[in-house]
Short mmCIF file of C-alpha atoms and ligand atoms in Angstrom, two decimals:
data_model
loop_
_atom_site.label_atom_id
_atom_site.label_comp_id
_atom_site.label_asym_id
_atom_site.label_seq_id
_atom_site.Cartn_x
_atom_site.Cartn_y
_atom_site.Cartn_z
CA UNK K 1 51.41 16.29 33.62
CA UNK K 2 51.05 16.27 37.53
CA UNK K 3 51.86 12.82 38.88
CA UNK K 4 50.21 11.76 42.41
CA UNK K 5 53.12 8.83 42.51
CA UNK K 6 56.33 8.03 41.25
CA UNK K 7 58.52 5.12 42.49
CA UNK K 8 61.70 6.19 42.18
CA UNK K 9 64.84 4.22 40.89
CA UNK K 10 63.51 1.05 41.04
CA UNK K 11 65.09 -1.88 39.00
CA UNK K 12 61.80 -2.11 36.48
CA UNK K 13 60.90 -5.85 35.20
CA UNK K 14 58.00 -5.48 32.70
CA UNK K 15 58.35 -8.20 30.49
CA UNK K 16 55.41 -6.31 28.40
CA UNK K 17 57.75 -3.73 27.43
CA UNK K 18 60.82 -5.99 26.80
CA UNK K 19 62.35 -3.70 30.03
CA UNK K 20 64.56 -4.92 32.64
CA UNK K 21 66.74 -1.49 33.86
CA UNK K 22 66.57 1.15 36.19
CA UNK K 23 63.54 3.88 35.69
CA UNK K 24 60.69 5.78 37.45
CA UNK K 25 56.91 4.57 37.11
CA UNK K 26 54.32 7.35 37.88
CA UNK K 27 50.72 7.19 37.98
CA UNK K 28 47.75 9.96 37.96
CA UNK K 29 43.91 9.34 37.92
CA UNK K 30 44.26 5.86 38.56
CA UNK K 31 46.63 5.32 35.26
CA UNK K 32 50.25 4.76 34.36
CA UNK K 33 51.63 8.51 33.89
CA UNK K 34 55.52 7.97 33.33
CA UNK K 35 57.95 5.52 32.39
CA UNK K 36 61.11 6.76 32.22
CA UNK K 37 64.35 7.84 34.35
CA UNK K 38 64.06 10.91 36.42
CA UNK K 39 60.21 11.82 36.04
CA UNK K 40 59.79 15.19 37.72
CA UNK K 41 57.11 15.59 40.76
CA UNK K 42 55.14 18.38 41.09
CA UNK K 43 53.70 20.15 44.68
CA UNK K 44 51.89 17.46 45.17
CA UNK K 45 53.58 13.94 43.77
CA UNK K 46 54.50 11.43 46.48
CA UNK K 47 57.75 10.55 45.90
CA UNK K 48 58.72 6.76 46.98
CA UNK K 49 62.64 6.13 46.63
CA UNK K 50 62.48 2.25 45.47
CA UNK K 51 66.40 1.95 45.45
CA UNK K 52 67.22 -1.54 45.47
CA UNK K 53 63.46 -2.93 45.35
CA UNK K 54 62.38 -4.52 41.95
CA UNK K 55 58.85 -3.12 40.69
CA UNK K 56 56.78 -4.97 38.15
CA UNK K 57 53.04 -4.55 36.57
CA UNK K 58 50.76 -5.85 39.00
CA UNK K 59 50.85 -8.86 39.66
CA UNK K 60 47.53 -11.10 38.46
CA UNK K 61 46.67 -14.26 40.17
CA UNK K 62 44.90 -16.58 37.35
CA UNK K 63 43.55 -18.87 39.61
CA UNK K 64 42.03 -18.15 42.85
CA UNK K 65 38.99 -18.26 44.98
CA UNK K 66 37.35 -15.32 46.57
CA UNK K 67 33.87 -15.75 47.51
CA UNK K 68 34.39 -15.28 50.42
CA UNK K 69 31.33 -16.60 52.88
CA UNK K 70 29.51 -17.28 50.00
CA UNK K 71 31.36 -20.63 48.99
CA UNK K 72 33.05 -22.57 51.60
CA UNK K 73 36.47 -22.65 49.84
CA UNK K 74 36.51 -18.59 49.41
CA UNK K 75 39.51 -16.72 51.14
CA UNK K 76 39.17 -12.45 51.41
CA UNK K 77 40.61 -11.38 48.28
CA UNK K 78 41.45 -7.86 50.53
CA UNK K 79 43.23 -9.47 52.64
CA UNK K 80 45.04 -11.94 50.55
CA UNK K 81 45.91 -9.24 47.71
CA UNK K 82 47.05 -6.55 49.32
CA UNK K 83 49.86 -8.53 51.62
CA UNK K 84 50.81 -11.00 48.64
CA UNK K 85 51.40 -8.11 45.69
CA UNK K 86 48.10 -9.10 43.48
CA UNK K 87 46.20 -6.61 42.06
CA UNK K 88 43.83 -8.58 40.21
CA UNK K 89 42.76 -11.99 41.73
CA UNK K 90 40.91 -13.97 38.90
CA UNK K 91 38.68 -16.49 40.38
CA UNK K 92 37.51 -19.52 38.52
CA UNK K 93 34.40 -20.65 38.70
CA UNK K 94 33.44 -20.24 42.64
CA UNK K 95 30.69 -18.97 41.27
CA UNK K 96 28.47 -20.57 39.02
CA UNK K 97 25.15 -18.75 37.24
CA UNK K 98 22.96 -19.83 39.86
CA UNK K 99 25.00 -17.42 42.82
CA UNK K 100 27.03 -15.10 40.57
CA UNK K 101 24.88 -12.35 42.16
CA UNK K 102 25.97 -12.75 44.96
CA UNK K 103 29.30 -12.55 44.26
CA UNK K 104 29.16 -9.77 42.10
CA UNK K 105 27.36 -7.64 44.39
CA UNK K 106 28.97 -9.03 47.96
CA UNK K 107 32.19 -9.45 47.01
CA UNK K 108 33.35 -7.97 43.50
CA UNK K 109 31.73 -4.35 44.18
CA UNK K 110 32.97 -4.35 47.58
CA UNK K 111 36.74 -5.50 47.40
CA UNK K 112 39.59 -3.03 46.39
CA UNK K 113 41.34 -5.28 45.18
CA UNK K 114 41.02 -5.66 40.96
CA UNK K 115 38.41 -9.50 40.80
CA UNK K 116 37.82 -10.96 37.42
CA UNK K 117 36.11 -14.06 37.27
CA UNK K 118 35.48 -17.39 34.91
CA UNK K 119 31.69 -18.39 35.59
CA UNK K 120 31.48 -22.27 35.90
CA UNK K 121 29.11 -23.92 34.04
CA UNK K 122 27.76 -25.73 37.29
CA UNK K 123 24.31 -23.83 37.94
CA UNK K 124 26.16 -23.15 42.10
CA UNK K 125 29.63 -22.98 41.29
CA UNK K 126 32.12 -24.72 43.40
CA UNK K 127 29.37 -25.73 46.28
CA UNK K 128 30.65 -28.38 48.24
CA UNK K 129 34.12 -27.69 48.88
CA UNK K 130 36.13 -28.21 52.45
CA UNK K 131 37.70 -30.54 55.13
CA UNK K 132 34.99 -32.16 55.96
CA UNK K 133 32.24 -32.08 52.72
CA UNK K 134 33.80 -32.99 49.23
CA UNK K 135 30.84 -33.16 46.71
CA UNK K 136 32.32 -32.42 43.04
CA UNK K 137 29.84 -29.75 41.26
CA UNK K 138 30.57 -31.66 38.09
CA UNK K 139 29.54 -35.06 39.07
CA UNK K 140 25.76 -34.60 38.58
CA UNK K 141 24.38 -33.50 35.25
CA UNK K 142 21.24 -31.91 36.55
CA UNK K 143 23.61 -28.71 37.57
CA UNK K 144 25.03 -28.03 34.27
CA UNK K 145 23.18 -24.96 33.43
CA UNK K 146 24.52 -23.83 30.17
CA UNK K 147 21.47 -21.68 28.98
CA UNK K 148 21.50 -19.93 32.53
CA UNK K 149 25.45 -19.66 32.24
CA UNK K 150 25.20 -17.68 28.49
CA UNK K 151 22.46 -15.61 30.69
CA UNK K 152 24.82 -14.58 33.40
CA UNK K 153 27.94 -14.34 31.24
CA UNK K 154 26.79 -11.95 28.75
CA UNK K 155 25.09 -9.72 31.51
CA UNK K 156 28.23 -9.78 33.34
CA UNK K 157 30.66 -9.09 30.20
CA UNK K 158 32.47 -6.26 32.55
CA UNK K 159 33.72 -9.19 35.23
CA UNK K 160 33.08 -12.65 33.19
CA UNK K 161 36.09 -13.23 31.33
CA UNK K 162 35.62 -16.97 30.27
CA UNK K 163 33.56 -20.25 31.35
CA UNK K 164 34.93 -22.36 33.82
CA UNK K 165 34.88 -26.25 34.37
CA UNK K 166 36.16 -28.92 36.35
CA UNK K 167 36.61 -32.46 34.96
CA UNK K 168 38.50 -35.06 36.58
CA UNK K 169 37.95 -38.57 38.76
CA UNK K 170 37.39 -35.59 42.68
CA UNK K 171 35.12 -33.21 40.11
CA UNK K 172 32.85 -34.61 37.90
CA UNK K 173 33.01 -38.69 38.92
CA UNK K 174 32.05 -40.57 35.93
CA UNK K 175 30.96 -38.06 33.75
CA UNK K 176 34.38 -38.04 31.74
CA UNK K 177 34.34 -34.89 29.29
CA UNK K 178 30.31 -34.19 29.51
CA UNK K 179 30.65 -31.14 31.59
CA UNK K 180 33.48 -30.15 29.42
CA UNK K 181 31.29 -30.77 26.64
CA UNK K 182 28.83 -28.16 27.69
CA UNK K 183 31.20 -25.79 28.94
CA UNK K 184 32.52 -25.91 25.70
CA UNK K 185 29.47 -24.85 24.02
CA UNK K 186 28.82 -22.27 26.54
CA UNK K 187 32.17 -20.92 25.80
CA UNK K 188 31.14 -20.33 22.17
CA UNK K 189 28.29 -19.30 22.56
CA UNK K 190 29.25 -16.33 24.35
CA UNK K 191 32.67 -16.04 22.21
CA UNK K 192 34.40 -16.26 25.80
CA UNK K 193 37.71 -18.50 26.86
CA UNK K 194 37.03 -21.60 28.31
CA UNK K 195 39.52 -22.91 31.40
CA UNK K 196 39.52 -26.01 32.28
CA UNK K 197 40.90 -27.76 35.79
CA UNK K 198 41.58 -31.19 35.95
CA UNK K 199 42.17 -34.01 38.16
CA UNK K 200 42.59 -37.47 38.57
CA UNK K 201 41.18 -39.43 35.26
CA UNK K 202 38.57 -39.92 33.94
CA UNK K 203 39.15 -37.89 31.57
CA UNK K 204 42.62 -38.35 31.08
CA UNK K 205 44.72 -35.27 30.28
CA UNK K 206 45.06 -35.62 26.72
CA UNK K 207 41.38 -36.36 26.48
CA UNK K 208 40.79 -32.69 27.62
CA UNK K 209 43.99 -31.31 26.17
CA UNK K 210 42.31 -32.49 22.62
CA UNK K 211 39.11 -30.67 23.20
CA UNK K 212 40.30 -27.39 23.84
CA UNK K 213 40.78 -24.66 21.53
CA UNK K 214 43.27 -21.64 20.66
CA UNK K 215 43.22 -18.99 23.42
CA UNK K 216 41.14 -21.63 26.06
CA UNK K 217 43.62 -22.47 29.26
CA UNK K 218 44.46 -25.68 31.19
CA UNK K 219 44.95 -25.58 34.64
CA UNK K 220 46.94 -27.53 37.10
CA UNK K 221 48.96 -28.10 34.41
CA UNK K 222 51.99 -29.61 36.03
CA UNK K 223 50.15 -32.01 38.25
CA UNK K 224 51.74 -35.04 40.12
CA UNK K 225 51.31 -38.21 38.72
CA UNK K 226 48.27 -39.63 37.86
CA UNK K 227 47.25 -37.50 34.59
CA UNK K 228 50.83 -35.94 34.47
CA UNK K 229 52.05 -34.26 31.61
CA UNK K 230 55.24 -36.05 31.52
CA UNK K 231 56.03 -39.59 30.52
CA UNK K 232 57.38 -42.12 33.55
CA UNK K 233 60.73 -41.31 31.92
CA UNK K 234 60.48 -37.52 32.23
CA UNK K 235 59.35 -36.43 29.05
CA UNK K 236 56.96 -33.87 27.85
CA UNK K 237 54.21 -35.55 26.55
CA UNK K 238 53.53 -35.03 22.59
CA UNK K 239 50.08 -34.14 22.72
CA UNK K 240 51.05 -30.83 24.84
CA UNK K 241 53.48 -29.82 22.07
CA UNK K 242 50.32 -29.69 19.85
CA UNK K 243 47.73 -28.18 21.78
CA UNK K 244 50.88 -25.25 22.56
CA UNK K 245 51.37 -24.94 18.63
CA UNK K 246 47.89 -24.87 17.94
CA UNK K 247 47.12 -21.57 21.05
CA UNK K 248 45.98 -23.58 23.74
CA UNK K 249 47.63 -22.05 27.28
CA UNK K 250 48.73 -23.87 30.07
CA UNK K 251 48.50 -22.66 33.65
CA UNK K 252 50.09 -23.86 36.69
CA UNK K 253 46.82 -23.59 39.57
CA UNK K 254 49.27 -24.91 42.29
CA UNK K 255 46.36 -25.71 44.74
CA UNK K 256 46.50 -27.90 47.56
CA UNK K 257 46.77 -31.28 45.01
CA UNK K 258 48.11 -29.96 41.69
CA UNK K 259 51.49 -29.17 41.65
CA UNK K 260 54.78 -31.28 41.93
CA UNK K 261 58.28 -30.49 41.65
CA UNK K 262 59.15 -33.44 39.59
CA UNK K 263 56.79 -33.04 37.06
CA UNK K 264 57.59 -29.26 37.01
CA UNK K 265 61.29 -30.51 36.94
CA UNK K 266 60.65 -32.26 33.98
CA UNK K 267 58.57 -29.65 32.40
CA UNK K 268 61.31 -27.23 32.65
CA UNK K 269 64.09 -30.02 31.46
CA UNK K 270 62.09 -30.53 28.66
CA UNK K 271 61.89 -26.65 27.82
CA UNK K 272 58.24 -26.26 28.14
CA UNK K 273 57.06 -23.59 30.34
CA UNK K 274 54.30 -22.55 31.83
CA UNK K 275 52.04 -19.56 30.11
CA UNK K 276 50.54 -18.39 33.42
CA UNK K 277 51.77 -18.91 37.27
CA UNK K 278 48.93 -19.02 39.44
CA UNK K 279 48.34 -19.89 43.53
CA UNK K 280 44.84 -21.73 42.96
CA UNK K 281 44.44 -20.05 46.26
CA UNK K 282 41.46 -21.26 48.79
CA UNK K 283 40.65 -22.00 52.46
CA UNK K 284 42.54 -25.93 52.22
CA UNK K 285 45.72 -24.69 51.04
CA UNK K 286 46.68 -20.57 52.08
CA UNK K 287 48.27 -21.86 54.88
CA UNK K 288 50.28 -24.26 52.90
CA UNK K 289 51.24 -25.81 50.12
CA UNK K 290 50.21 -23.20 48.07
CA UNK K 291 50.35 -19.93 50.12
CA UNK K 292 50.18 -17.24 47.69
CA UNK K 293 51.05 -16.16 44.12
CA UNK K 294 54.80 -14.76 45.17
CA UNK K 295 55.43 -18.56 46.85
CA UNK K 296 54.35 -19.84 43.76
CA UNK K 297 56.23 -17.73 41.56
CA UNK K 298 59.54 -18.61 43.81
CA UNK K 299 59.51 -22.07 43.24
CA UNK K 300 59.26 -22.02 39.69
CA UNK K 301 62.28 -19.40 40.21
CA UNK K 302 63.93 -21.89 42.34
CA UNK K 303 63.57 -24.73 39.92
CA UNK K 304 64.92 -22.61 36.86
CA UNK K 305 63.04 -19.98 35.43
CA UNK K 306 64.52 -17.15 34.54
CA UNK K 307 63.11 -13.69 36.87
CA UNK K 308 61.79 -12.00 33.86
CA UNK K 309 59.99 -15.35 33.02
CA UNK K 310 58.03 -15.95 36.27
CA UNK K 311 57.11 -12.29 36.04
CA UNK K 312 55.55 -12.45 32.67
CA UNK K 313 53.90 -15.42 33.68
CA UNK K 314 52.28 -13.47 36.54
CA UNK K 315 51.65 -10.11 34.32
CA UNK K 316 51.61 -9.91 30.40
CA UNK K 317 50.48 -13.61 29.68
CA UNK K 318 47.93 -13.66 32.34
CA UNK K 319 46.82 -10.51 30.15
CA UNK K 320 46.55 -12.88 27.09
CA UNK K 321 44.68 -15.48 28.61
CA UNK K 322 42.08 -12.43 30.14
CA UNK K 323 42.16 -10.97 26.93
CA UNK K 324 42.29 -7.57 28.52
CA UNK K 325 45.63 -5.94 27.73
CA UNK K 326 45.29 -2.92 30.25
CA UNK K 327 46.30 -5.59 32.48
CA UNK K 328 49.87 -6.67 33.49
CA UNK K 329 51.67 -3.60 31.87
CA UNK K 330 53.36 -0.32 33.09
CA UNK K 331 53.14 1.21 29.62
CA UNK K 332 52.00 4.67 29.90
CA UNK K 333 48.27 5.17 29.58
CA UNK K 334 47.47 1.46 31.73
CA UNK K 335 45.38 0.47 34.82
CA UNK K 336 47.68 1.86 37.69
CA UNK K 337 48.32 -1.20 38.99
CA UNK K 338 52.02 -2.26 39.98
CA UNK K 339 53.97 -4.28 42.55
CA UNK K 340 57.30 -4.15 44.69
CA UNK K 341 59.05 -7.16 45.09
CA UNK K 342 62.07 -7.96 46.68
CA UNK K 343 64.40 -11.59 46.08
CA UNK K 344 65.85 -12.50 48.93
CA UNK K 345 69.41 -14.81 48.70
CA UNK K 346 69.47 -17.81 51.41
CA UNK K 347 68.31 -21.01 51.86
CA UNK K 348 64.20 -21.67 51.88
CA UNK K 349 62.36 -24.68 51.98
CA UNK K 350 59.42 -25.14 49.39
CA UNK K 351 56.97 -27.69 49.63
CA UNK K 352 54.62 -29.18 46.81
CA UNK K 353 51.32 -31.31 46.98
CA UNK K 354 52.75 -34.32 46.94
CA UNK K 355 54.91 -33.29 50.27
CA UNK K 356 58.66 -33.11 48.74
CA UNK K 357 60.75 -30.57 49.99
CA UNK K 358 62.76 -28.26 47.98
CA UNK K 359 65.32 -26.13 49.50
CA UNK K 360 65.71 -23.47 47.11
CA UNK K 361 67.93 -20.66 46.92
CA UNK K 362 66.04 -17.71 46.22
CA UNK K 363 62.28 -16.26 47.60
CA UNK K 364 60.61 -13.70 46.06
CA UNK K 365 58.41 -11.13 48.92
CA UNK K 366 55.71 -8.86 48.24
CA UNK K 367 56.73 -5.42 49.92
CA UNK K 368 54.59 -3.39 47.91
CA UNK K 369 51.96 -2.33 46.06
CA UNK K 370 49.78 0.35 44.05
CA UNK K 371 46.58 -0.32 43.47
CA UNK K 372 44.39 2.36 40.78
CA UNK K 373 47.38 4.36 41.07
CA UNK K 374 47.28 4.59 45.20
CA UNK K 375 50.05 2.77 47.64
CA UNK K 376 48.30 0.10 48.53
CA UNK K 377 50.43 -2.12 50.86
CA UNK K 378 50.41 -1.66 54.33
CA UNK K 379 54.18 -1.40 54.52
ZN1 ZN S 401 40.73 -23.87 41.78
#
């Protein structure tokens, strides 16, 4: 087998494969070729010497927003990806039935970049969404479009891989779980995940945590205060511990207003981590809180989780929640997707939605990455 890559002599992390240890990953045609330690190159292999870098699957971003121009809060998922060490942005619910077309053919056709998306249930997606205009796409039941939503999911099967929804007090006003309601029986309809965000109540968070079902995945999980997950003495809330043990997923979707380092300290004090690490990346909060996905996964390293645990969280269960297990893995035979990242020793300041500071040891950088089996990066 003639490999057109091998990065050589990295430290490998894929949680997928149980490895953490020194090896070669190759890739041909767009694939995973090798996996192993001293992987020969033929005439025509580019060699990379990764000495000293840690390589991973590719990293997946579970919740971002990339429709770009054609919703307000859309960033380039080009541009974003191939600096921050994603190779598949998942965006959730930009997009709803009404504009999915657009997106599709606009933006999904003509990024690099790996897109995946969750179709929201709201006939324009995420519509009114920016500094100055804050309309929630939820609020008004005349846009839930569930009929047109099965329509465009099962046309779509290739991209769509679940239903979307936003519920909360910013999102949906006083509908309380309605639009969950529907996106609910969208969701089964089509046999698809559902994901839902939430916010401020109503609904509270065990209102929604209740309604969801095996496989379906909460975001901005560890949200500030109110409709936190912990009690006002720090604990984990019971009704998590269920919906866990019964295959519901929770994901973080840091956002510009849904994730705080005391909940997440009391989260991880209580033993209960995230399934999925994820930016929530849009126009209100790339240049700060949130950043990107390697920002994201630092503070979670920062506050305690273990390396190999923020990676799986970014790779192999963001594979399980997609349902598409080509994703996050360097096993031989998968997409040829992987990432280079370095973690640099110091002191760096974090900062959350709520505006604490963190000063945390560690920060994980993006300094490479091979997209469909191709350096990517522009380093
Ligand atoms: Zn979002």
């Amino acid at each position: 087998m003639q490999h057109d890559l091998i990065l050589k002599g990295a430290r490998v992390v894929d949680p997928s494969q149980n490895h953490d240890g020194i090896c070669d990953v190759a890739f041909a045609d767009g694939r995973v070729s090798g996996f192993g330690r001293d992987l020969p190159a033929g005439p025509g292999t580019q060699v990379r010497d990764m000495a000293g870098a840690i390589v991973t699957p590719g990293l997946i971003d579970l919740h971002t927003h990339v429709y770009w121009g054609g919703t307000s809060l859309g960033i380039d998922a080009d541009d974003f990806c191939r600096t921050s060490g994603v190779t598949t942005s998942v965006d959730t619910g930009s997009a709803g039935p009404g504009n999915f077309a657009g997106f599709r053919s606009h933006v999904i056709e003509r990024s690099q970049a790996r897109i995946l998306a969750y179709l929201h249930v709201s006939f324009a997606g995420i519509f009114g969404f920016s500094k100055t205009i804050m309309v929630g796409e939820s609020e008004d039941p005349r846009l839930m479009a569930p009929r047109e939503a099965v329509e465009v999911a099962e046309a779509n099967r290739d991209v769509i891989v679940g239903i979307k929804v936003r519920v909360g007090r910013h999102a949906s006003g006083d509908q309380g779980t309605a639009p969950l309601d529907i996106a609910l029986q969208v969701a089964e309809e089509t046999g698809l995940p559902l994901m839902a965000h939430i916010d401020e109540p109503p609904p509270s968070y065990e209102q929604v945590l209740a309604m969801l079902r095996p496989g379906d995945v909460l975001t901005h999980a560890f949200r500030p205060f109110p409709n936190s997950p912990v009690t006002a003495q720090g604990a984990v809330k019971p009704a998590l511990r269920e919906a866990r043990a019964r295959g519901v997923l929770f994901d973080i979707g840091h956002g510009k207003g849904s994730f705080a380092f005391r909940t997440a300290r009391a989260m991880l004090a209580g033993g209960f981590l995230p399934d999925t690490i994820s930016s929530d990346v849009h126009q209100l909060c790339i240049e700060g809180p949130a950043f990107d996905q390697v920002t994201t996964m630092s503070k979670m390293l920062c506050l305690g989780m273990s390396l190999t645990d923020v990676v799986a969280a970014s790779t192999v269960n963001a594979a399980v929640a997609l349902k598409r297990m080509e994703y996050g893995t360097l096993k031989v035979g998968a997409l040829g997707d992987a990432t280079v990242l370095a973690v640099r020793d110091g002191a760096f300041d974090y900062v959350d939605t709520r505006g604490e500071t963190l000063t945390g040891a560690q920060r994980i950088t993006a300094e490479g990455v091979v997209l469909k089996g191709r350096w990517w990066h522009p380093a």
